[in-house]
């Protein structure tokens, strides 16, 4: 296979973009280009000739800038590496398509629904998918009659556990709701289900037409909003349920399902309609989502092999540090 040029956005901040970079950079099939809205990205400096500083996703020239990069470097695929960029890129998919560039992301409908925690609850309940009881009304008496403390308070929009609270009392709920109100952050109040010891992150990958390509279930322990420790086993029943959920929500592209076990049943508490921060874990275990999707879309082959997933394994996430001479910053390509 000839090398293909791909662009990963949002590679700073230890997030999804960084994870995708680490998943694809070691593969011989790709020339990996990266970009970020600031120079605080570790991987921008690995090869400044393929790295770009671009405007933030909110900037009116953001898409124009990325399209110019794609045209100049014959890039055929863009992988969104942050939530903000994901929404903007999907809403402007046609602009990239006119230049022969494919955005590797789910549909706007799926993203708009499942980026919203309240809409996620409404949709999953309508689909008869087990999900924690949820309300957006702090004075919802019926909710509090059905549920006892502790409960969960989380922003309607957000990720990485930012502004997520485990609330133990009514007084604490009032304080936290006042704080979020002051910050103008809309939130949901949710039933606390299961145990952190029984939490799972499940990737169900489809091509952009909705055809199932593969899946993997990881048991995880969170730290600072990230999966700090994972275990990979077969988890066949959880896998089966997750595939049904992905089909029910009409997923077309990457989909990440967060769930817990309670009373022997799977409860989906969050769906991230995108690649996940655990992508590098999955790639190391034999499920490289971006690579699988690329080869299906461009070569019409599904390279996923469930037998090659390294079940019986665990993974641990840490940090890494690198030091560079300041002069390397002058080599970065600034596009604005």
PDB file of N, CA and C in Angstrom, residues 136-207:
ATOM      1  N   UNK A 136     -33.346  17.321  34.668  1.00  0.00           N
ATOM      2  CA  UNK A 136     -32.680  18.624  34.539  1.00  0.00           C
ATOM      3  C   UNK A 136     -33.286  19.637  35.506  1.00  0.00           C
ATOM      4  N   UNK A 137     -34.161  19.154  36.385  1.00  0.00           N
ATOM      5  CA  UNK A 137     -34.889  20.033  37.300  1.00  0.00           C
ATOM      6  C   UNK A 137     -34.498  19.724  38.741  1.00  0.00           C
ATOM      7  N   UNK A 138     -33.856  20.670  39.403  1.00  0.00           N
ATOM      8  CA  UNK A 138     -33.430  20.471  40.785  1.00  0.00           C
ATOM      9  C   UNK A 138     -34.626  20.312  41.720  1.00  0.00           C
ATOM     10  N   UNK A 139     -35.797  20.737  41.270  1.00  0.00           N
ATOM     11  CA  UNK A 139     -37.019  20.621  42.082  1.00  0.00           C
ATOM     12  C   UNK A 139     -37.920  19.471  41.608  1.00  0.00           C
ATOM     13  N   UNK A 140     -37.346  18.526  40.881  1.00  0.00           N
ATOM     14  CA  UNK A 140     -38.106  17.387  40.370  1.00  0.00           C
ATOM     15  C   UNK A 140     -38.370  16.404  41.514  1.00  0.00           C
ATOM     16  N   UNK A 141     -39.511  16.555  42.170  1.00  0.00           N
ATOM     17  CA  UNK A 141     -39.812  15.759  43.361  1.00  0.00           C
ATOM     18  C   UNK A 141     -39.880  14.271  43.063  1.00  0.00           C
ATOM     19  N   UNK A 142     -40.437  13.927  41.908  1.00  0.00           N
ATOM     20  CA  UNK A 142     -40.570  12.500  41.582  1.00  0.00           C
ATOM     21  C   UNK A 142     -39.202  11.843  41.418  1.00  0.00           C
ATOM     22  N   UNK A 143     -38.236  12.583  40.853  1.00  0.00           N
ATOM     23  CA  UNK A 143     -36.882  12.031  40.707  1.00  0.00           C
ATOM     24  C   UNK A 143     -36.290  11.721  42.069  1.00  0.00           C
ATOM     25  N   UNK A 144     -36.420  12.643  43.009  1.00  0.00           N
ATOM     26  CA  UNK A 144     -35.812  12.448  44.322  1.00  0.00           C
ATOM     27  C   UNK A 144     -36.578  11.438  45.172  1.00  0.00           C
ATOM     28  N   UNK A 145     -37.827  11.190  44.821  1.00  0.00           N
ATOM     29  CA  UNK A 145     -38.545  10.109  45.477  1.00  0.00           C
ATOM     30  C   UNK A 145     -38.055   8.755  44.973  1.00  0.00           C
ATOM     31  N   UNK A 146     -37.672   8.706  43.711  1.00  0.00           N
ATOM     32  CA  UNK A 146     -37.204   7.442  43.125  1.00  0.00           C
ATOM     33  C   UNK A 146     -35.752   7.138  43.490  1.00  0.00           C
ATOM     34  N   UNK A 147     -34.977   8.175  43.765  1.00  0.00           N
ATOM     35  CA  UNK A 147     -33.535   8.004  43.919  1.00  0.00           C
ATOM     36  C   UNK A 147     -33.050   8.579  45.243  1.00  0.00           C
ATOM     37  N   UNK A 148     -32.142   7.871  45.862  1.00  0.00           N
ATOM     38  CA  UNK A 148     -31.531   8.348  47.102  1.00  0.00           C
ATOM     39  C   UNK A 148     -30.112   8.824  46.821  1.00  0.00           C
ATOM     40  N   UNK A 149     -29.545   9.573  47.753  1.00  0.00           N
ATOM     41  CA  UNK A 149     -28.163  10.021  47.623  1.00  0.00           C
ATOM     42  C   UNK A 149     -27.221   8.845  47.869  1.00  0.00           C
ATOM     43  N   UNK A 150     -26.028   8.851  47.239  1.00  0.00           N
ATOM     44  CA  UNK A 150     -25.471   9.918  46.415  1.00  0.00           C
ATOM     45  C   UNK A 150     -26.082   9.947  45.012  1.00  0.00           C
ATOM     46  N   UNK A 151     -26.009  11.107  44.396  1.00  0.00           N
ATOM     47  CA  UNK A 151     -26.410  11.295  43.012  1.00  0.00           C
ATOM     48  C   UNK A 151     -25.261  11.975  42.266  1.00  0.00           C
ATOM     49  N   UNK A 152     -25.380  12.012  40.961  1.00  0.00           N
ATOM     50  CA  UNK A 152     -24.351  12.627  40.117  1.00  0.00           C
ATOM     51  C   UNK A 152     -24.891  13.923  39.519  1.00  0.00           C
ATOM     52  N   UNK A 153     -24.065  14.969  39.536  1.00  0.00           N
ATOM     53  CA  UNK A 153     -24.362  16.214  38.825  1.00  0.00           C
ATOM     54  C   UNK A 153     -23.266  16.420  37.793  1.00  0.00           C
ATOM     55  N   UNK A 154     -23.675  16.629  36.545  1.00  0.00           N
ATOM     56  CA  UNK A 154     -22.679  16.803  35.483  1.00  0.00           C
ATOM     57  C   UNK A 154     -23.186  17.797  34.448  1.00  0.00           C
ATOM     58  N   UNK A 155     -22.284  18.521  33.778  1.00  0.00           N
ATOM     59  CA  UNK A 155     -22.705  19.466  32.733  1.00  0.00           C
ATOM     60  C   UNK A 155     -23.386  18.756  31.575  1.00  0.00           C
ATOM     61  N   UNK A 156     -24.342  19.421  30.963  1.00  0.00           N
ATOM     62  CA  UNK A 156     -24.996  18.854  29.783  1.00  0.00           C
ATOM     63  C   UNK A 156     -23.976  18.668  28.673  1.00  0.00           C
ATOM     64  N   UNK A 157     -23.042  19.616  28.556  1.00  0.00           N
ATOM     65  CA  UNK A 157     -21.954  19.481  27.597  1.00  0.00           C
ATOM     66  C   UNK A 157     -20.643  19.425  28.364  1.00  0.00           C
ATOM     67  N   UNK A 158     -19.781  18.498  27.995  1.00  0.00           N
ATOM     68  CA  UNK A 158     -18.489  18.432  28.665  1.00  0.00           C
ATOM     69  C   UNK A 158     -17.905  17.044  28.594  1.00  0.00           C
ATOM     70  N   UNK A 159     -16.619  16.945  28.963  1.00  0.00           N
ATOM     71  CA  UNK A 159     -15.941  15.660  28.972  1.00  0.00           C
ATOM     72  C   UNK A 159     -14.830  15.672  30.009  1.00  0.00           C
ATOM     73  N   UNK A 160     -14.130  14.550  30.123  1.00  0.00           N
ATOM     74  CA  UNK A 160     -12.990  14.386  31.029  1.00  0.00           C
ATOM     75  C   UNK A 160     -13.353  14.679  32.481  1.00  0.00           C
ATOM     76  N   UNK A 161     -14.602  14.471  32.847  1.00  0.00           N
ATOM     77  CA  UNK A 161     -15.081  14.605  34.232  1.00  0.00           C
ATOM     78  C   UNK A 161     -14.976  16.018  34.794  1.00  0.00           C
ATOM     79  N   UNK A 162     -14.819  17.021  33.937  1.00  0.00           N
ATOM     80  CA  UNK A 162     -14.753  18.397  34.416  1.00  0.00           C
ATOM     81  C   UNK A 162     -16.126  18.836  34.912  1.00  0.00           C
ATOM     82  N   UNK A 163     -16.156  19.414  36.126  1.00  0.00           N
ATOM     83  CA  UNK A 163     -17.400  19.866  36.759  1.00  0.00           C
ATOM     84  C   UNK A 163     -18.415  18.740  36.948  1.00  0.00           C
ATOM     85  N   UNK A 164     -17.913  17.537  37.172  1.00  0.00           N
ATOM     86  CA  UNK A 164     -18.768  16.405  37.523  1.00  0.00           C
ATOM     87  C   UNK A 164     -18.642  16.168  39.032  1.00  0.00           C
ATOM     88  N   UNK A 165     -19.784  16.055  39.716  1.00  0.00           N
ATOM     89  CA  UNK A 165     -19.775  15.962  41.171  1.00  0.00           C
ATOM     90  C   UNK A 165     -20.585  14.750  41.635  1.00  0.00           C
ATOM     91  N   UNK A 166     -20.044  14.054  42.626  1.00  0.00           N
ATOM     92  CA  UNK A 166     -20.817  13.055  43.368  1.00  0.00           C
ATOM     93  C   UNK A 166     -21.382  13.772  44.586  1.00  0.00           C
ATOM     94  N   UNK A 167     -22.706  13.881  44.626  1.00  0.00           N
ATOM     95  CA  UNK A 167     -23.383  14.710  45.629  1.00  0.00           C
ATOM     96  C   UNK A 167     -23.993  13.813  46.706  1.00  0.00           C
ATOM     97  N   UNK A 168     -23.705  14.132  47.959  1.00  0.00           N
ATOM     98  CA  UNK A 168     -24.108  13.273  49.079  1.00  0.00           C
ATOM     99  C   UNK A 168     -25.367  13.748  49.803  1.00  0.00           C
ATOM    100  N   UNK A 169     -25.686  15.055  49.726  1.00  0.00           N
ATOM    101  CA  UNK A 169     -26.811  15.585  50.493  1.00  0.00           C
ATOM    102  C   UNK A 169     -27.564  16.645  49.694  1.00  0.00           C
ATOM    103  N   UNK A 170     -28.770  16.962  50.164  1.00  0.00           N
ATOM    104  CA  UNK A 170     -29.585  18.005  49.538  1.00  0.00           C
ATOM    105  C   UNK A 170     -28.896  19.356  49.628  1.00  0.00           C
ATOM    106  N   UNK A 171     -28.262  19.636  50.766  1.00  0.00           N
ATOM    107  CA  UNK A 171     -27.568  20.912  50.963  1.00  0.00           C
ATOM    108  C   UNK A 171     -26.391  21.036  49.994  1.00  0.00           C
ATOM    109  N   UNK A 172     -25.691  19.935  49.817  1.00  0.00           N
ATOM    110  CA  UNK A 172     -24.566  19.942  48.879  1.00  0.00           C
ATOM    111  C   UNK A 172     -25.059  20.171  47.460  1.00  0.00           C
ATOM    112  N   UNK A 173     -26.191  19.587  47.108  1.00  0.00           N
ATOM    113  CA  UNK A 173     -26.768  19.780  45.779  1.00  0.00           C
ATOM    114  C   UNK A 173     -27.091  21.247  45.544  1.00  0.00           C
ATOM    115  N   UNK A 174     -27.654  21.920  46.543  1.00  0.00           N
ATOM    116  CA  UNK A 174     -27.973  23.339  46.400  1.00  0.00           C
ATOM    117  C   UNK A 174     -26.713  24.165  46.156  1.00  0.00           C
ATOM    118  N   UNK A 175     -25.660  23.858  46.882  1.00  0.00           N
ATOM    119  CA  UNK A 175     -24.404  24.604  46.725  1.00  0.00           C
ATOM    120  C   UNK A 175     -23.812  24.400  45.332  1.00  0.00           C
ATOM    121  N   UNK A 176     -23.809  23.155  44.884  1.00  0.00           N
ATOM    122  CA  UNK A 176     -23.213  22.849  43.578  1.00  0.00           C
ATOM    123  C   UNK A 176     -24.062  23.423  42.448  1.00  0.00           C
ATOM    124  N   UNK A 177     -25.372  23.341  42.563  1.00  0.00           N
ATOM    125  CA  UNK A 177     -26.225  23.909  41.518  1.00  0.00           C
ATOM    126  C   UNK A 177     -26.072  25.421  41.461  1.00  0.00           C
ATOM    127  N   UNK A 178     -25.884  26.069  42.644  1.00  0.00           N
ATOM    128  CA  UNK A 178     -25.654  27.513  42.668  1.00  0.00           C
ATOM    129  C   UNK A 178     -24.335  27.861  41.985  1.00  0.00           C
ATOM    130  N   UNK A 179     -23.326  27.055  42.247  1.00  0.00           N
ATOM    131  CA  UNK A 179     -22.015  27.281  41.618  1.00  0.00           C
ATOM    132  C   UNK A 179     -22.110  27.141  40.099  1.00  0.00           C
ATOM    133  N   UNK A 180     -22.742  26.055  39.619  1.00  0.00           N
ATOM    134  CA  UNK A 180     -22.867  25.851  38.179  1.00  0.00           C
ATOM    135  C   UNK A 180     -23.744  26.928  37.546  1.00  0.00           C
ATOM    136  N   UNK A 181     -24.768  27.357  38.272  1.00  0.00           N
ATOM    137  CA  UNK A 181     -25.600  28.453  37.781  1.00  0.00           C
ATOM    138  C   UNK A 181     -24.811  29.732  37.638  1.00  0.00           C
ATOM    139  N   UNK A 182     -23.964  30.014  38.631  1.00  0.00           N
ATOM    140  CA  UNK A 182     -23.117  31.202  38.572  1.00  0.00           C
ATOM    141  C   UNK A 182     -22.181  31.147  37.369  1.00  0.00           C
ATOM    142  N   UNK A 183     -21.696  29.937  37.064  1.00  0.00           N
ATOM    143  CA  UNK A 183     -20.804  29.753  35.915  1.00  0.00           C
ATOM    144  C   UNK A 183     -21.559  29.627  34.599  1.00  0.00           C
ATOM    145  N   UNK A 184     -22.897  29.677  34.677  1.00  0.00           N
ATOM    146  CA  UNK A 184     -23.764  29.555  33.505  1.00  0.00           C
ATOM    147  C   UNK A 184     -23.544  28.225  32.785  1.00  0.00           C
ATOM    148  N   UNK A 185     -23.441  27.168  33.586  1.00  0.00           N
ATOM    149  CA  UNK A 185     -23.260  25.824  33.065  1.00  0.00           C
ATOM    150  C   UNK A 185     -24.550  25.037  33.289  1.00  0.00           C
ATOM    151  N   UNK A 186     -25.226  24.678  32.218  1.00  0.00           N
ATOM    152  CA  UNK A 186     -26.419  23.839  32.334  1.00  0.00           C
ATOM    153  C   UNK A 186     -25.995  22.425  32.723  1.00  0.00           C
ATOM    154  N   UNK A 187     -26.814  21.760  33.551  1.00  0.00           N
ATOM    155  CA  UNK A 187     -26.400  20.455  34.059  1.00  0.00           C
ATOM    156  C   UNK A 187     -27.580  19.499  34.165  1.00  0.00           C
ATOM    157  N   UNK A 188     -27.236  18.224  34.284  1.00  0.00           N
ATOM    158  CA  UNK A 188     -28.225  17.185  34.567  1.00  0.00           C
ATOM    159  C   UNK A 188     -27.942  16.609  35.942  1.00  0.00           C
ATOM    160  N   UNK A 189     -28.971  16.061  36.548  1.00  0.00           N
ATOM    161  CA  UNK A 189     -28.861  15.350  37.822  1.00  0.00           C
ATOM    162  C   UNK A 189     -29.186  13.894  37.529  1.00  0.00           C
ATOM    163  N   UNK A 190     -28.301  13.004  37.971  1.00  0.00           N
ATOM    164  CA  UNK A 190     -28.400  11.625  37.513  1.00  0.00           C
ATOM    165  C   UNK A 190     -28.281  10.631  38.670  1.00  0.00           C
ATOM    166  N   UNK A 191     -29.038   9.573  38.551  1.00  0.00           N
ATOM    167  CA  UNK A 191     -28.944   8.447  39.481  1.00  0.00           C
ATOM    168  C   UNK A 191     -27.509   7.908  39.489  1.00  0.00           C
ATOM    169  N   UNK A 192     -27.009   7.593  40.675  1.00  0.00           N
ATOM    170  CA  UNK A 192     -25.689   6.968  40.793  1.00  0.00           C
ATOM    171  C   UNK A 192     -25.869   5.467  40.640  1.00  0.00           C
ATOM    172  N   UNK A 193     -25.270   4.898  39.605  1.00  0.00           N
ATOM    173  CA  UNK A 193     -25.455   3.467  39.345  1.00  0.00           C
ATOM    174  C   UNK A 193     -24.152   2.708  39.525  1.00  0.00           C
ATOM    175  N   UNK A 194     -24.272   1.519  40.056  1.00  0.00           N
ATOM    176  CA  UNK A 194     -23.149   0.608  40.118  1.00  0.00           C
ATOM    177  C   UNK A 194     -21.987   1.097  40.945  1.00  0.00           C
ATOM    178  N   UNK A 195     -20.814   0.616  40.583  1.00  0.00           N
ATOM    179  CA  UNK A 195     -19.577   0.915  41.292  1.00  0.00           C
ATOM    180  C   UNK A 195     -18.489   1.280  40.308  1.00  0.00           C
ATOM    181  N   UNK A 196     -17.582   2.150  40.739  1.00  0.00           N
ATOM    182  CA  UNK A 196     -16.438   2.512  39.893  1.00  0.00           C
ATOM    183  C   UNK A 196     -15.578   1.295  39.570  1.00  0.00           C
ATOM    184  N   UNK A 197     -15.729   0.227  40.349  1.00  0.00           N
ATOM    185  CA  UNK A 197     -14.973  -1.000  40.101  1.00  0.00           C
ATOM    186  C   UNK A 197     -15.577  -1.811  38.965  1.00  0.00           C
ATOM    187  N   UNK A 198     -16.774  -1.430  38.522  1.00  0.00           N
ATOM    188  CA  UNK A 198     -17.443  -2.132  37.429  1.00  0.00           C
ATOM    189  C   UNK A 198     -17.803  -1.159  36.310  1.00  0.00           C
ATOM    190  N   UNK A 199     -16.810  -0.362  35.904  1.00  0.00           N
ATOM    191  CA  UNK A 199     -17.029   0.606  34.833  1.00  0.00           C
ATOM    192  C   UNK A 199     -16.295   0.157  33.574  1.00  0.00           C
ATOM    193  N   UNK A 200     -16.934   0.392  32.430  1.00  0.00           N
ATOM    194  CA  UNK A 200     -16.402  -0.099  31.164  1.00  0.00           C
ATOM    195  C   UNK A 200     -16.462   1.005  30.107  1.00  0.00           C
ATOM    196  N   UNK A 201     -15.492   0.950  29.199  1.00  0.00           N
ATOM    197  CA  UNK A 201     -15.515   1.812  28.016  1.00  0.00           C
ATOM    198  C   UNK A 201     -15.487   0.893  26.800  1.00  0.00           C
ATOM    199  N   UNK A 202     -16.465   1.061  25.930  1.00  0.00           N
ATOM    200  CA  UNK A 202     -16.647   0.142  24.804  1.00  0.00           C
ATOM    201  C   UNK A 202     -16.625   0.929  23.499  1.00  0.00           C
ATOM    202  N   UNK A 203     -15.744   0.539  22.601  1.00  0.00           N
ATOM    203  CA  UNK A 203     -15.710   1.144  21.269  1.00  0.00           C
ATOM    204  C   UNK A 203     -16.440   0.240  20.295  1.00  0.00           C
ATOM    205  N   UNK A 204     -17.407   0.835  19.578  1.00  0.00           N
ATOM    206  CA  UNK A 204     -18.075   0.128  18.485  1.00  0.00           C
ATOM    207  C   UNK A 204     -17.825   0.950  17.216  1.00  0.00           C
ATOM    208  N   UNK A 205     -17.080   0.375  16.311  1.00  0.00           N
ATOM    209  CA  UNK A 205     -16.674   1.091  15.102  1.00  0.00           C
ATOM    210  C   UNK A 205     -17.494   0.636  13.907  1.00  0.00           C
ATOM    211  N   UNK A 206     -18.068   1.614  13.197  1.00  0.00           N
ATOM    212  CA  UNK A 206     -18.760   1.367  11.937  1.00  0.00           C
ATOM    213  C   UNK A 206     -18.102   2.205  10.857  1.00  0.00           C
ATOM    214  N   UNK A 207     -18.289   1.815   9.596  1.00  0.00           N
ATOM    215  CA  UNK A 207     -17.825   2.710   8.536  1.00  0.00           C
ATOM    216  C   UNK A 207     -18.817   3.862   8.409  1.00  0.00           C
TER     217      UNK A 207
END
